[in-house]
Short mmCIF file of C-alpha atoms and ligand atoms in Angstrom, two decimals:
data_model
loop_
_atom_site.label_atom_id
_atom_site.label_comp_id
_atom_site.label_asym_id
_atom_site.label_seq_id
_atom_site.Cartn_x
_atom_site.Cartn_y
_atom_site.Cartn_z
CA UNK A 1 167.11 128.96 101.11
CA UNK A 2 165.61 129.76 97.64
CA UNK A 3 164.88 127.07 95.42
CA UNK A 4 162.97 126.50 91.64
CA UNK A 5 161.89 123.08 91.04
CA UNK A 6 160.08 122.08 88.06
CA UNK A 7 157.72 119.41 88.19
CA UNK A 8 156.77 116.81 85.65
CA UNK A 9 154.19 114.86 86.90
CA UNK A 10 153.88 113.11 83.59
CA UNK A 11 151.09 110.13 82.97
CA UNK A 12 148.87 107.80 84.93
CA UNK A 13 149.27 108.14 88.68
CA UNK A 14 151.90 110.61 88.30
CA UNK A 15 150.31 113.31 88.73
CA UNK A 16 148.48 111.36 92.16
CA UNK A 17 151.54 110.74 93.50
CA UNK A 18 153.62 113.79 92.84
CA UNK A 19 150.70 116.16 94.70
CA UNK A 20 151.47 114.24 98.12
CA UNK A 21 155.25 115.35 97.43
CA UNK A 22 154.85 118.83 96.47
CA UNK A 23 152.48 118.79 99.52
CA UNK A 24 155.64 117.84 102.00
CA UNK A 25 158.10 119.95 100.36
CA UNK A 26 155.85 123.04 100.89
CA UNK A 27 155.19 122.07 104.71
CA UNK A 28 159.18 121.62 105.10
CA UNK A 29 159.22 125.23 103.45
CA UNK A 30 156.82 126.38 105.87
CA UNK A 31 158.67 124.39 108.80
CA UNK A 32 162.07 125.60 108.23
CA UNK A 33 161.62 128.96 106.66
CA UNK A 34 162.64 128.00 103.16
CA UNK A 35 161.56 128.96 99.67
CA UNK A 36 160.66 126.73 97.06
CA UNK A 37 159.01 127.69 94.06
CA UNK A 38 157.21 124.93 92.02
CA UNK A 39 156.69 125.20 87.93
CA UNK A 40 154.94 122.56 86.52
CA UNK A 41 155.90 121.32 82.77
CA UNK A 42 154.42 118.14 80.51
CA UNK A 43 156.61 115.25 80.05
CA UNK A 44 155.35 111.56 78.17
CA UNK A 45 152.13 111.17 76.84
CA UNK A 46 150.52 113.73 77.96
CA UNK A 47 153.20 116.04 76.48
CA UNK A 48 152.85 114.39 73.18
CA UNK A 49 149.22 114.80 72.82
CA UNK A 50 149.21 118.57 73.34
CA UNK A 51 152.82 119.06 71.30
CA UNK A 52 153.44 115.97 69.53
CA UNK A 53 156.64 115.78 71.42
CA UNK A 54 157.15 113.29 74.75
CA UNK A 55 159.63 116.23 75.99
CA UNK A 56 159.76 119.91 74.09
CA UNK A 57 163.15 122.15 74.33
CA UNK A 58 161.22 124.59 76.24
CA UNK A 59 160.41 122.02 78.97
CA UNK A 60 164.32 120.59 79.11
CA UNK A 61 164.96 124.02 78.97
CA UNK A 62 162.83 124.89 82.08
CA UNK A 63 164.58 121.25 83.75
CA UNK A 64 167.80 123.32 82.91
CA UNK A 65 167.27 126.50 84.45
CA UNK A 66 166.11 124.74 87.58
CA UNK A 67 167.44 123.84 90.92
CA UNK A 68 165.70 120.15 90.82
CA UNK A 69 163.51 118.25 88.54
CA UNK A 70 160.43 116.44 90.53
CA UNK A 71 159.15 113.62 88.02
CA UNK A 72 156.25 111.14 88.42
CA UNK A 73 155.93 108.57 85.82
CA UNK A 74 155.34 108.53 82.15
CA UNK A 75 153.74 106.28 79.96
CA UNK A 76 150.76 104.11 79.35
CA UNK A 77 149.05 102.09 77.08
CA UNK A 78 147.15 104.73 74.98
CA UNK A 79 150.75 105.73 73.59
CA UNK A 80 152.25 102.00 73.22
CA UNK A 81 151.38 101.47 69.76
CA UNK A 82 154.68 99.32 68.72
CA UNK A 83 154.78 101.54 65.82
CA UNK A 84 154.57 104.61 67.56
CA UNK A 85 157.01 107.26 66.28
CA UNK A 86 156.89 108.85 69.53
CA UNK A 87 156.88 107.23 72.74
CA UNK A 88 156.67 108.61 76.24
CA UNK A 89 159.57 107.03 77.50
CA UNK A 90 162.03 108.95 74.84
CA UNK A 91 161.28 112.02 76.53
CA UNK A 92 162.39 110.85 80.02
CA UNK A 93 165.40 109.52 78.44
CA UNK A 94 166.00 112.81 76.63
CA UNK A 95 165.16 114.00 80.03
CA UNK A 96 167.63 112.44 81.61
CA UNK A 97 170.76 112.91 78.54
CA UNK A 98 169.77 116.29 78.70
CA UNK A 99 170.49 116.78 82.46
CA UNK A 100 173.75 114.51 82.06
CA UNK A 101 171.82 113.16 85.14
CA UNK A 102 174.04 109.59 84.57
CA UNK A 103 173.92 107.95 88.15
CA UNK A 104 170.96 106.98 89.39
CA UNK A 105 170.95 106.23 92.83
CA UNK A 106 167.87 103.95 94.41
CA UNK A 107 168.26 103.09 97.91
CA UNK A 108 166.46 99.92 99.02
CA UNK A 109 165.54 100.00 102.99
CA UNK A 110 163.01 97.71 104.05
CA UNK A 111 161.11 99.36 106.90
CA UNK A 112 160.84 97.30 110.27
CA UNK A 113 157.12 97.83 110.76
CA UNK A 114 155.95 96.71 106.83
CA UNK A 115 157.74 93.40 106.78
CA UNK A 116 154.85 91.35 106.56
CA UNK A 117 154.31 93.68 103.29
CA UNK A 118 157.30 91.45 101.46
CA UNK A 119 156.74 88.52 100.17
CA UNK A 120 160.03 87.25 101.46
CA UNK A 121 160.05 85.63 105.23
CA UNK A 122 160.71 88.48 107.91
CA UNK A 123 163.90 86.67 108.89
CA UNK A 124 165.54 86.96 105.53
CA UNK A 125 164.78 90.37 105.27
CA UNK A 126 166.74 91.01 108.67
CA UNK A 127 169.92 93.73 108.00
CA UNK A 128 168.61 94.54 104.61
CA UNK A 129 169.85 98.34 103.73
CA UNK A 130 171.73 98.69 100.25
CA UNK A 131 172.35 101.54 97.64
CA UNK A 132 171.88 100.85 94.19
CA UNK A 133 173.75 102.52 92.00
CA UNK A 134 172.36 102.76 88.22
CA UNK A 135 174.21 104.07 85.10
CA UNK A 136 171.35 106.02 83.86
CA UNK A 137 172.64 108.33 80.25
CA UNK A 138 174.76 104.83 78.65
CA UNK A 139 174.31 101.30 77.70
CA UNK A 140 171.79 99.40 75.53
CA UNK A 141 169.07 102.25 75.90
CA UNK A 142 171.17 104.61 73.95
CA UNK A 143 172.98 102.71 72.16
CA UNK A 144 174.23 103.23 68.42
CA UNK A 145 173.32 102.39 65.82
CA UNK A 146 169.77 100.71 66.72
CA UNK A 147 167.56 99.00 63.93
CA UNK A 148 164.84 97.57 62.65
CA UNK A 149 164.66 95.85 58.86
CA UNK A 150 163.47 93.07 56.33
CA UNK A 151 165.66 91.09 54.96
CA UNK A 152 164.14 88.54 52.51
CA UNK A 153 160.76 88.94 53.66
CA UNK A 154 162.23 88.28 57.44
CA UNK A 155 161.76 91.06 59.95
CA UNK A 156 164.91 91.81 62.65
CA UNK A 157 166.17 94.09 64.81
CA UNK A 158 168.99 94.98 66.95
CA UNK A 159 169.95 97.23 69.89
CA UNK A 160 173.73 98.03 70.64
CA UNK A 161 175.29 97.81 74.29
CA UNK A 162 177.91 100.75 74.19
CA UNK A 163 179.90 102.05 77.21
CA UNK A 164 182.61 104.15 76.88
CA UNK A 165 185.44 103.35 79.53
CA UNK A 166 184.84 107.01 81.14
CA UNK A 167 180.99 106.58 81.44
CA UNK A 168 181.91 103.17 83.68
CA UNK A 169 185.24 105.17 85.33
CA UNK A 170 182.61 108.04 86.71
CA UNK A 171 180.23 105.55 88.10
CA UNK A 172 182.02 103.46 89.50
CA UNK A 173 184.10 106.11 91.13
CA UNK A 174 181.02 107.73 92.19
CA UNK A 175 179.55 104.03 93.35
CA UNK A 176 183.20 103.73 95.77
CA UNK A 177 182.62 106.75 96.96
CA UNK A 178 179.20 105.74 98.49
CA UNK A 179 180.69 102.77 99.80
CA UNK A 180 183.25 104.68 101.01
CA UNK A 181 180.56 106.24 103.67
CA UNK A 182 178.63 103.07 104.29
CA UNK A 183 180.62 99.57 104.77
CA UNK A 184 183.20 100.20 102.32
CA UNK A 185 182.30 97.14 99.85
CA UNK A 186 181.43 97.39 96.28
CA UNK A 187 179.31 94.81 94.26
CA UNK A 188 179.59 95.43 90.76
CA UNK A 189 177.10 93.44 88.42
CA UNK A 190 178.05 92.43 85.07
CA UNK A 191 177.62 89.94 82.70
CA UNK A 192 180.78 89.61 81.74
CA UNK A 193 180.94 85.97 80.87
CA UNK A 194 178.83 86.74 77.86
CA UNK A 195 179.15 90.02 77.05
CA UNK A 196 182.21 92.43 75.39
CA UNK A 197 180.93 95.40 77.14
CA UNK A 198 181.07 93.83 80.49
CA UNK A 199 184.58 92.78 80.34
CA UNK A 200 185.31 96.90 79.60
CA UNK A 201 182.80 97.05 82.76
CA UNK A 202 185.01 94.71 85.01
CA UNK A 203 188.30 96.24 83.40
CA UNK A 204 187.55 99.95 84.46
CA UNK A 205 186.46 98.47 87.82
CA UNK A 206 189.35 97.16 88.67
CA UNK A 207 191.46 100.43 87.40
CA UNK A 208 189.25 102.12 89.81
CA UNK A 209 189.56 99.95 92.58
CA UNK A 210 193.31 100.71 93.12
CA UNK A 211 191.88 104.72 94.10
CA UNK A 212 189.98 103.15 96.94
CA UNK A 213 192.74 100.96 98.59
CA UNK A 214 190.19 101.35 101.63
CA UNK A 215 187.48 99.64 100.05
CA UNK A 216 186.86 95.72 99.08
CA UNK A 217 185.02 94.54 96.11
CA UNK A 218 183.81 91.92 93.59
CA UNK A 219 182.03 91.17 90.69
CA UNK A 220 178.98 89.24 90.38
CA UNK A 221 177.21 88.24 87.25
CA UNK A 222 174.01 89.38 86.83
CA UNK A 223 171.84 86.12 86.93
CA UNK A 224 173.38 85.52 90.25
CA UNK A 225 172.85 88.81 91.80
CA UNK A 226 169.00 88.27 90.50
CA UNK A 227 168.97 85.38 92.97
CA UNK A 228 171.62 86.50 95.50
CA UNK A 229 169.05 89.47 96.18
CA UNK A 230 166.67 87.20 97.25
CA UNK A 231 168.11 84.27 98.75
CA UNK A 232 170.72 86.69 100.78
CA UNK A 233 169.72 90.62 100.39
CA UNK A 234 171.47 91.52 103.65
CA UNK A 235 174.93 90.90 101.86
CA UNK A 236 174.36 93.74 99.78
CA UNK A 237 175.29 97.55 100.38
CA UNK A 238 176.48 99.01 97.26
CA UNK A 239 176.00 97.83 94.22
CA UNK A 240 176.79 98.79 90.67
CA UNK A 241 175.79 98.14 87.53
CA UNK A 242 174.64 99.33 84.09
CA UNK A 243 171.44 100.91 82.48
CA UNK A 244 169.73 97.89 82.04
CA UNK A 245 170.25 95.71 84.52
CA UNK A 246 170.14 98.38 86.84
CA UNK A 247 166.58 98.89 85.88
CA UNK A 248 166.03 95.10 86.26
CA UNK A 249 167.12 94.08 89.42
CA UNK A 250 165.85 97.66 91.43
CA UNK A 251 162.59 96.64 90.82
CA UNK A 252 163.33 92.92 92.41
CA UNK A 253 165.53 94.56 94.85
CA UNK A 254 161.87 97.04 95.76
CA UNK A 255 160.02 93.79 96.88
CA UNK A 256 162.17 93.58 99.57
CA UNK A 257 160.55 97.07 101.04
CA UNK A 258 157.05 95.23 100.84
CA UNK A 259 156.07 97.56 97.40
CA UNK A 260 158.08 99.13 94.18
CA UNK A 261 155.68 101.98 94.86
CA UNK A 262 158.18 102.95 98.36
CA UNK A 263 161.15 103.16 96.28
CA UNK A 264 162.63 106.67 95.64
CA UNK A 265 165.21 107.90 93.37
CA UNK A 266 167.74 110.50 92.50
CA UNK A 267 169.71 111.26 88.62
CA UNK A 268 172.72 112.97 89.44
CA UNK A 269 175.56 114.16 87.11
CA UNK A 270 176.59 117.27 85.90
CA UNK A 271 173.56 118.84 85.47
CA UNK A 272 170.30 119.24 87.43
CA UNK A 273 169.17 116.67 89.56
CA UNK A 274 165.94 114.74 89.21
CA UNK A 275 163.78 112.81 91.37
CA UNK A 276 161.53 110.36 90.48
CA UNK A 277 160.48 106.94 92.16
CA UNK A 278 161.36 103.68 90.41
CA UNK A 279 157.63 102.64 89.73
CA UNK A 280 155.98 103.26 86.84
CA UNK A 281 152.59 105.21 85.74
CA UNK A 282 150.13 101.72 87.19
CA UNK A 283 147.63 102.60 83.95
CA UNK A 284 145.75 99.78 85.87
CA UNK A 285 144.50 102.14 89.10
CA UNK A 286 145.41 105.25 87.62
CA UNK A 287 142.75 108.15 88.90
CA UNK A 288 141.67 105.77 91.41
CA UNK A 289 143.59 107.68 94.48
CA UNK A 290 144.59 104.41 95.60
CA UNK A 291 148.64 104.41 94.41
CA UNK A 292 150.83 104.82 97.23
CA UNK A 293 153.00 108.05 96.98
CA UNK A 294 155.54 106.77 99.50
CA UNK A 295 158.65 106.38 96.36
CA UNK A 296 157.66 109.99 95.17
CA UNK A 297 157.51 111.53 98.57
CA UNK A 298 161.27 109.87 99.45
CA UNK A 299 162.53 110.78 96.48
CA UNK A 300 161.49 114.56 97.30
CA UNK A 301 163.66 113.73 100.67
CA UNK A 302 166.56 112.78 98.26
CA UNK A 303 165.92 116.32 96.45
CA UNK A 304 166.32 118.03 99.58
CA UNK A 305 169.44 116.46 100.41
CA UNK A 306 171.42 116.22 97.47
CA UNK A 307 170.11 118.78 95.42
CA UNK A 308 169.79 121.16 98.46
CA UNK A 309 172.51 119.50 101.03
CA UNK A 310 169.73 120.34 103.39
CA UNK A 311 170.02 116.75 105.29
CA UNK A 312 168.02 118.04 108.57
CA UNK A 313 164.93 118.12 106.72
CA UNK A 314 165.23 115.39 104.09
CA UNK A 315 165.92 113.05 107.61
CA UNK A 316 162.71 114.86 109.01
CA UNK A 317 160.75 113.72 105.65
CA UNK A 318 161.96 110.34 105.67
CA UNK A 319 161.62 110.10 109.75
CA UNK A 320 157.60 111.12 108.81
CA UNK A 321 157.52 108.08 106.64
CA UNK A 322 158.51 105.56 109.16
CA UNK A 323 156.11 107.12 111.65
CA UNK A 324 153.03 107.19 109.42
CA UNK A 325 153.86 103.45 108.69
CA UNK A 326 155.04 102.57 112.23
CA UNK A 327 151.28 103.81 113.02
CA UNK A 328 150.34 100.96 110.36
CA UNK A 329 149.17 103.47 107.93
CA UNK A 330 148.91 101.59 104.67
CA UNK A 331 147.93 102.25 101.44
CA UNK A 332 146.50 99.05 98.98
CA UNK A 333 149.57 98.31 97.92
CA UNK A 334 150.92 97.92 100.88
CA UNK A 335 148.24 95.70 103.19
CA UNK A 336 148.13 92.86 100.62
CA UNK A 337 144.39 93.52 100.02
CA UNK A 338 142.83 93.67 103.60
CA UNK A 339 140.63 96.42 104.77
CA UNK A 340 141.31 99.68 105.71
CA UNK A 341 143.76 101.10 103.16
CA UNK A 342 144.15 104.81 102.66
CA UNK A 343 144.14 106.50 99.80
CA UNK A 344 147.01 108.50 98.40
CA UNK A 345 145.86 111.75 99.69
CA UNK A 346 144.98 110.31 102.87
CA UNK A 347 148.67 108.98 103.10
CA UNK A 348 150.45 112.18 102.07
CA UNK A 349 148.25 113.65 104.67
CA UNK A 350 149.53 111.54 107.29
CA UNK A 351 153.29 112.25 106.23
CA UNK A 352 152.56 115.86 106.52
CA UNK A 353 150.58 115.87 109.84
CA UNK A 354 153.94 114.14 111.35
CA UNK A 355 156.72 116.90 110.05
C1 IPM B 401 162.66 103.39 85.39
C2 IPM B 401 161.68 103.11 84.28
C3 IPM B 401 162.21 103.68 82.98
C4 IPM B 401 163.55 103.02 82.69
C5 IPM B 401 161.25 103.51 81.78
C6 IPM B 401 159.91 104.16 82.04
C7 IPM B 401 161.85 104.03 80.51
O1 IPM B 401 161.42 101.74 84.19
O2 IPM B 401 162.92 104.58 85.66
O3 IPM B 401 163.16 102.45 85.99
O4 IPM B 401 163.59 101.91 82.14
O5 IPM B 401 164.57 103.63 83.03
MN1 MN B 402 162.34 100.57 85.75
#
């Protein structure tokens, strides 16, 4: 097949991270006579100090025109001036609106061979393999109207939680329809005993429910999920939940793989998909060569299989992961400070060398 993917490999070790990926998808290319184009386009910081903008229309336009968005990370501290008019993160949110990309999907699979990577005791991490399913284009980050004032000399501000009931119908749906293939149980995380906009949230769940008469469910509040995930991550398989907390509780739920930096994920929705790792830009060892490109190099696996339904080779990617790591290839993150880490290079090289 023919594919154009744009890539935004966007601040800090971003760019690090995303050349191990492109590296992989041009070896499955080579592997199994496929395609794939790669144009590269600014997004964050580094976009806004050559246009002004964190994200310009000709680079969503680009994200538009193409088969799959590859993303790094964006951000960092030279462009986190509170009073900053523009801010890297708006463009990966305008990223992300613009695509319609509302469903973020991070899957959280602890690997057998890095379990003295978690901090949580081997036993508890036994059976661990769950979906996390994020509403990504909704919620408090795009809410309306959002503020900041004086009033008598007193500063405040305010954000606004908004879901429609259709943006929680199509996640949920698409959240049962994972479970559907996996154990057929939903956990959907709310925090409804508080909030307005979670009682709309458990509502629309239950409407939804009654389509998957095959499937069981339940609702957990948020603050117990937060500890559920640690004192029993086993129990979960799919879960769903809403921009925020989704955010919040993948990067607990990454811990359980030993490092945030293995987690990938894909935006889906109506538009093009992207795929991006959960972690951030890591302004801390940024240039070093030391992040681990493990997230971005899954989350190119993800491209390839649900941007490009080719699941032979996204299983051959992910199958080169758990061989370079079964050979107790490690990168710093990853070996808790002992000797012999590889660098990010020398990890992506490893991947590669076992396609
Ligand atoms: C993520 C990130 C982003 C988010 C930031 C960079 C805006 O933390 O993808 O999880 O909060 O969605
Ligand atoms: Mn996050």
């Amino acid at each position: 097949m023919k594919a154009n993917i744009v890539t935004l490999p966007g601040d800090g070790i971003g760019p690090e991270v995303i050349d191990g990926a492109i590296q992989v998808m041009r070896a499955v290319a080579e592997k199994y006579g496929h395609e794939f184009t790669f144009e590269e386009h600014l997004l964050g910081g580094c976009s806004i100090d050559k246009y002004g903008v964190s994200l310009t229309d000709e680079t969503l336009a680009a994200c538009q025109a193409s088969d799959a968005v590859l993303l790094g990370a964006v951000g960092g501290p030279k462009w986190d001036d509170p009073n900053a008019k523009e801010r890297p993160e708006k463009g990966l949110l305008g990223l992300r609106k613009g695509l319609q990309a509302y469903a973020n999907i991070r899957p959280v699979r602890p690997n057998a061979n890095l379990l003295d990577a978690s901090p949580l005791r081997p036993e508890r991490l036994e059976g661990v393999d769950m979906v996390v399913v994020r509403e990504l284009t909704g919620g408090i980050y795009f809410g309306e109207p959002k503020e900041k004032g004086m009033v008598d000399g007193k500063e405040y501000s305010f954000d606004t939680m908004h879901y429609w009931d259709w943006e929680v119908d199509r996640i949920v749906r698409l959240a049962f329809d994972i479970a559907r293939g996996r154990k057929k149980h939903l956990i959907s995380i709310d925090k409804a005993n508080v909030l307005e906009v979670s009682r709309l949230w458990r509502r629309t769940v239950e409407k939804v429910a009654q389509d998957y008469p095959d499937c069981t469910y339940e609702h957990l509040l948020v603050d117990a999920a937060a500890m559920h995930l640690i004192t029993k991550p086993a129990y979960f398989d799919v879960a769903v939940t809403g921009n925020m907390f989704g955010d919040i509780i993948t990067d607990e739920a990454s811990v359980l793989t030993g490092s945030m930096g293995n987690l990938p994920s894909a935006s889906l929705g109506d538009g093009t998909g992207i795929y991006e790792p959960i972690h951030g830009s890591a302004p801390d060892i940024a240039g070093e060569g030391i992040a681990n490109p493990i997230g971005m190099i899954l989350s190119a696996a993800m491209m390839l299989r649900h941007s490009f339904n080719l699941e032979t080779e996204a299983a051959a990617v992910e199958a080169a992961v758990d061989g370079t790591i079964g050979a107790g290839v490690r990168t710093l993150d990853l070996n808790w400070g002992k000797p012999g880490s590889v660098g990010t290079r020398e990890m992506a090289h490893e991947i590669v060398s076992r396609l």
